[in-house]
C-alpha atoms as a PDB file:
ATOM      1  CA  UNK A   1      18.115 124.603 122.034  1.00  0.00           C
ATOM      2  CA  UNK A   2      15.854 124.349 125.071  1.00  0.00           C
ATOM      3  CA  UNK A   3      12.601 122.389 125.031  1.00  0.00           C
ATOM      4  CA  UNK A   4      10.653 125.646 125.140  1.00  0.00           C
ATOM      5  CA  UNK A   5      12.695 126.964 122.203  1.00  0.00           C
ATOM      6  CA  UNK A   6      11.999 123.790 120.229  1.00  0.00           C
ATOM      7  CA  UNK A   7       8.272 124.062 120.896  1.00  0.00           C
ATOM      8  CA  UNK A   8       8.279 127.671 119.680  1.00  0.00           C
ATOM      9  CA  UNK A   9      10.253 126.670 116.588  1.00  0.00           C
ATOM     10  CA  UNK A  10       7.817 123.824 115.802  1.00  0.00           C
ATOM     11  CA  UNK A  11       4.771 126.059 116.277  1.00  0.00           C
ATOM     12  CA  UNK A  12       6.349 128.779 114.119  1.00  0.00           C
ATOM     13  CA  UNK A  13       7.118 126.181 111.448  1.00  0.00           C
ATOM     14  CA  UNK A  14       3.525 124.939 111.547  1.00  0.00           C
ATOM     15  CA  UNK A  15       2.235 128.487 111.187  1.00  0.00           C
ATOM     16  CA  UNK A  16       4.518 128.954 108.193  1.00  0.00           C
ATOM     17  CA  UNK A  17       3.136 125.819 106.528  1.00  0.00           C
ATOM     18  CA  UNK A  18      -0.533 125.868 107.565  1.00  0.00           C
ATOM     19  CA  UNK A  19      -1.644 129.418 108.323  1.00  0.00           C
ATOM     20  CA  UNK A  20      -2.785 131.676 105.500  1.00  0.00           C
ATOM     21  CA  UNK A  21      -0.490 134.543 104.607  1.00  0.00           C
ATOM     22  CA  UNK A  22      -1.769 137.963 105.554  1.00  0.00           C
ATOM     23  CA  UNK A  23      -1.346 140.195 102.519  1.00  0.00           C
ATOM     24  CA  UNK A  24       0.584 143.343 103.320  1.00  0.00           C
ATOM     25  CA  UNK A  25       2.064 142.030 106.603  1.00  0.00           C
ATOM     26  CA  UNK A  26       5.818 142.525 106.840  1.00  0.00           C
ATOM     27  CA  UNK A  27       7.751 141.238 109.839  1.00  0.00           C
ATOM     28  CA  UNK A  28      11.092 142.793 110.720  1.00  0.00           C
ATOM     29  CA  UNK A  29      13.870 142.009 113.128  1.00  0.00           C
ATOM     30  CA  UNK A  30      17.502 142.980 113.380  1.00  0.00           C
ATOM     31  CA  UNK A  31      20.289 141.397 115.384  1.00  0.00           C
ATOM     32  CA  UNK A  32      17.988 139.227 117.486  1.00  0.00           C
ATOM     33  CA  UNK A  33      15.641 141.869 118.797  1.00  0.00           C
ATOM     34  CA  UNK A  34      17.066 145.308 118.115  1.00  0.00           C
ATOM     35  CA  UNK A  35      15.262 148.064 116.195  1.00  0.00           C
ATOM     36  CA  UNK A  36      18.244 148.934 114.026  1.00  0.00           C
ATOM     37  CA  UNK A  37      20.299 148.776 110.840  1.00  0.00           C
ATOM     38  CA  UNK A  38      19.035 148.075 107.320  1.00  0.00           C
ATOM     39  CA  UNK A  39      15.772 146.422 108.417  1.00  0.00           C
ATOM     40  CA  UNK A  40      14.933 149.609 110.330  1.00  0.00           C
ATOM     41  CA  UNK A  41      15.581 151.840 107.318  1.00  0.00           C
ATOM     42  CA  UNK A  42      13.602 149.533 105.039  1.00  0.00           C
ATOM     43  CA  UNK A  43      10.639 149.557 107.447  1.00  0.00           C
ATOM     44  CA  UNK A  44      10.782 153.362 107.756  1.00  0.00           C
ATOM     45  CA  UNK A  45      10.771 153.714 103.956  1.00  0.00           C
ATOM     46  CA  UNK A  46       7.846 151.279 103.704  1.00  0.00           C
ATOM     47  CA  UNK A  47       5.888 153.269 106.292  1.00  0.00           C
ATOM     48  CA  UNK A  48       6.388 156.443 104.230  1.00  0.00           C
ATOM     49  CA  UNK A  49       5.741 154.893 100.813  1.00  0.00           C
ATOM     50  CA  UNK A  50       3.004 152.428 101.753  1.00  0.00           C
ATOM     51  CA  UNK A  51       1.259 153.497 104.977  1.00  0.00           C
ATOM     52  CA  UNK A  52      -1.388 150.780 104.613  1.00  0.00           C
ATOM     53  CA  UNK A  53       1.290 148.096 105.055  1.00  0.00           C
ATOM     54  CA  UNK A  54       1.187 146.280 108.391  1.00  0.00           C
ATOM     55  CA  UNK A  55       4.669 146.438 109.879  1.00  0.00           C
ATOM     56  CA  UNK A  56       5.497 144.248 112.856  1.00  0.00           C
ATOM     57  CA  UNK A  57       8.858 144.226 114.611  1.00  0.00           C
ATOM     58  CA  UNK A  58      10.130 141.273 116.639  1.00  0.00           C
ATOM     59  CA  UNK A  59      12.053 142.917 119.455  1.00  0.00           C
ATOM     60  CA  UNK A  60      13.218 142.252 122.980  1.00  0.00           C
ATOM     61  CA  UNK A  61      10.921 143.693 125.679  1.00  0.00           C
ATOM     62  CA  UNK A  62      13.394 146.444 126.549  1.00  0.00           C
ATOM     63  CA  UNK A  63      13.474 147.556 122.874  1.00  0.00           C
ATOM     64  CA  UNK A  64       9.678 147.973 122.582  1.00  0.00           C
ATOM     65  CA  UNK A  65       9.935 151.631 123.628  1.00  0.00           C
ATOM     66  CA  UNK A  66      12.195 152.365 120.614  1.00  0.00           C
ATOM     67  CA  UNK A  67       9.460 151.501 118.114  1.00  0.00           C
ATOM     68  CA  UNK A  68       7.468 154.285 116.459  1.00  0.00           C
ATOM     69  CA  UNK A  69       3.913 154.575 117.817  1.00  0.00           C
ATOM     70  CA  UNK A  70       2.362 153.275 114.576  1.00  0.00           C
ATOM     71  CA  UNK A  71       4.537 150.117 114.489  1.00  0.00           C
ATOM     72  CA  UNK A  72       3.445 147.020 116.351  1.00  0.00           C
ATOM     73  CA  UNK A  73       6.028 145.206 118.441  1.00  0.00           C
ATOM     74  CA  UNK A  74       5.945 141.520 119.324  1.00  0.00           C
ATOM     75  CA  UNK A  75       8.399 139.951 121.797  1.00  0.00           C
ATOM     76  CA  UNK A  76      11.034 138.034 119.865  1.00  0.00           C
ATOM     77  CA  UNK A  77      11.036 134.325 120.648  1.00  0.00           C
ATOM     78  CA  UNK A  78       7.411 134.334 121.827  1.00  0.00           C
ATOM     79  CA  UNK A  79       4.675 132.089 120.482  1.00  0.00           C
ATOM     80  CA  UNK A  80       3.051 135.207 119.009  1.00  0.00           C
ATOM     81  CA  UNK A  81       6.313 135.952 117.166  1.00  0.00           C
ATOM     82  CA  UNK A  82       6.172 132.510 115.559  1.00  0.00           C
ATOM     83  CA  UNK A  83       2.611 133.162 114.446  1.00  0.00           C
ATOM     84  CA  UNK A  84       3.199 136.611 112.926  1.00  0.00           C
ATOM     85  CA  UNK A  85       6.368 135.324 111.229  1.00  0.00           C
ATOM     86  CA  UNK A  86       4.436 132.379 109.810  1.00  0.00           C
ATOM     87  CA  UNK A  87       1.594 134.517 108.458  1.00  0.00           C
ATOM     88  CA  UNK A  88       3.743 137.322 107.049  1.00  0.00           C
ATOM     89  CA  UNK A  89       3.924 138.252 103.387  1.00  0.00           C
ATOM     90  CA  UNK A  90       7.654 138.816 103.854  1.00  0.00           C
ATOM     91  CA  UNK A  91      10.377 138.721 106.500  1.00  0.00           C
ATOM     92  CA  UNK A  92      13.182 141.261 106.714  1.00  0.00           C
ATOM     93  CA  UNK A  93      16.245 140.491 108.830  1.00  0.00           C
ATOM     94  CA  UNK A  94      20.000 140.668 108.779  1.00  0.00           C
ATOM     95  CA  UNK A  95      21.620 137.859 106.796  1.00  0.00           C
ATOM     96  CA  UNK A  96      24.210 137.394 109.531  1.00  0.00           C
ATOM     97  CA  UNK A  97      21.470 136.501 112.031  1.00  0.00           C
ATOM     98  CA  UNK A  98      19.932 133.849 109.764  1.00  0.00           C
ATOM     99  CA  UNK A  99      23.372 132.387 109.054  1.00  0.00           C
ATOM    100  CA  UNK A 100      23.960 132.069 112.811  1.00  0.00           C
ATOM    101  CA  UNK A 101      20.882 129.817 113.088  1.00  0.00           C
ATOM    102  CA  UNK A 102      22.091 127.359 110.444  1.00  0.00           C
ATOM    103  CA  UNK A 103      24.529 124.503 110.584  1.00  0.00           C
ATOM    104  CA  UNK A 104      27.871 125.439 109.003  1.00  0.00           C
ATOM    105  CA  UNK A 105      27.232 122.975 106.158  1.00  0.00           C
ATOM    106  CA  UNK A 106      23.800 124.419 105.299  1.00  0.00           C
ATOM    107  CA  UNK A 107      23.674 126.458 102.109  1.00  0.00           C
ATOM    108  CA  UNK A 108      21.916 129.833 102.177  1.00  0.00           C
ATOM    109  CA  UNK A 109      20.140 131.394  99.214  1.00  0.00           C
ATOM    110  CA  UNK A 110      19.342 135.094  99.169  1.00  0.00           C
ATOM    111  CA  UNK A 111      16.938 136.663  96.704  1.00  0.00           C
ATOM    112  CA  UNK A 112      17.530 140.294  95.799  1.00  0.00           C
ATOM    113  CA  UNK A 113      14.562 141.821  94.038  1.00  0.00           C
ATOM    114  CA  UNK A 114      12.694 145.061  93.434  1.00  0.00           C
ATOM    115  CA  UNK A 115      15.932 146.977  92.902  1.00  0.00           C
ATOM    116  CA  UNK A 116      16.855 146.019  96.494  1.00  0.00           C
ATOM    117  CA  UNK A 117      14.489 148.668  97.909  1.00  0.00           C
ATOM    118  CA  UNK A 118      16.372 151.407  96.095  1.00  0.00           C
ATOM    119  CA  UNK A 119      19.851 150.229  97.084  1.00  0.00           C
ATOM    120  CA  UNK A 120      20.571 148.715  93.674  1.00  0.00           C
ATOM    121  CA  UNK A 121      20.262 144.996  92.923  1.00  0.00           C
ATOM    122  CA  UNK A 122      23.781 144.665  91.496  1.00  0.00           C
ATOM    123  CA  UNK A 123      25.400 146.536  94.375  1.00  0.00           C
ATOM    124  CA  UNK A 124      23.531 144.552  97.045  1.00  0.00           C
ATOM    125  CA  UNK A 125      24.246 141.257  95.256  1.00  0.00           C
ATOM    126  CA  UNK A 126      27.964 142.038  95.069  1.00  0.00           C
ATOM    127  CA  UNK A 127      28.016 142.979  98.765  1.00  0.00           C
ATOM    128  CA  UNK A 128      26.250 139.740  99.727  1.00  0.00           C
ATOM    129  CA  UNK A 129      28.633 137.713  97.575  1.00  0.00           C
ATOM    130  CA  UNK A 130      31.674 139.467  99.055  1.00  0.00           C
ATOM    131  CA  UNK A 131      30.412 138.922 102.619  1.00  0.00           C
ATOM    132  CA  UNK A 132      30.760 135.158 102.298  1.00  0.00           C
ATOM    133  CA  UNK A 133      27.463 134.722 104.185  1.00  0.00           C
ATOM    134  CA  UNK A 134      25.388 133.718 101.153  1.00  0.00           C
ATOM    135  CA  UNK A 135      26.024 130.661  98.991  1.00  0.00           C
ATOM    136  CA  UNK A 136      23.559 131.391  96.184  1.00  0.00           C
ATOM    137  CA  UNK A 137      21.970 134.550  94.846  1.00  0.00           C
END
């Protein structure tokens, strides 16, 4: 990791520990900056079902134009991204991306709740277990 990347990581970690959570703020990302896959469908459902929810996507600059007009985009990897991630009520991302950030010996726990946003808690849990990406559910 570069020095700049380490500084961003430290500042994001500090925001996570020190900054107050902003109720109703959900931060999404998918495959390191794309507006795609399950996080996209979850955010679209949230926008329909709970329009007062603040939805922020961490995306690469070239992906900003893909976002709906009512969704705020923040450049992934920026200092601002660390702040919004640290003050979010929840983060939504692909498990594979988080696993790629960890050491191979690090254990990963995944919590499946709220009927897995309509996908079915049992079905999602079985899929996560079968993927081999999650150590604990």
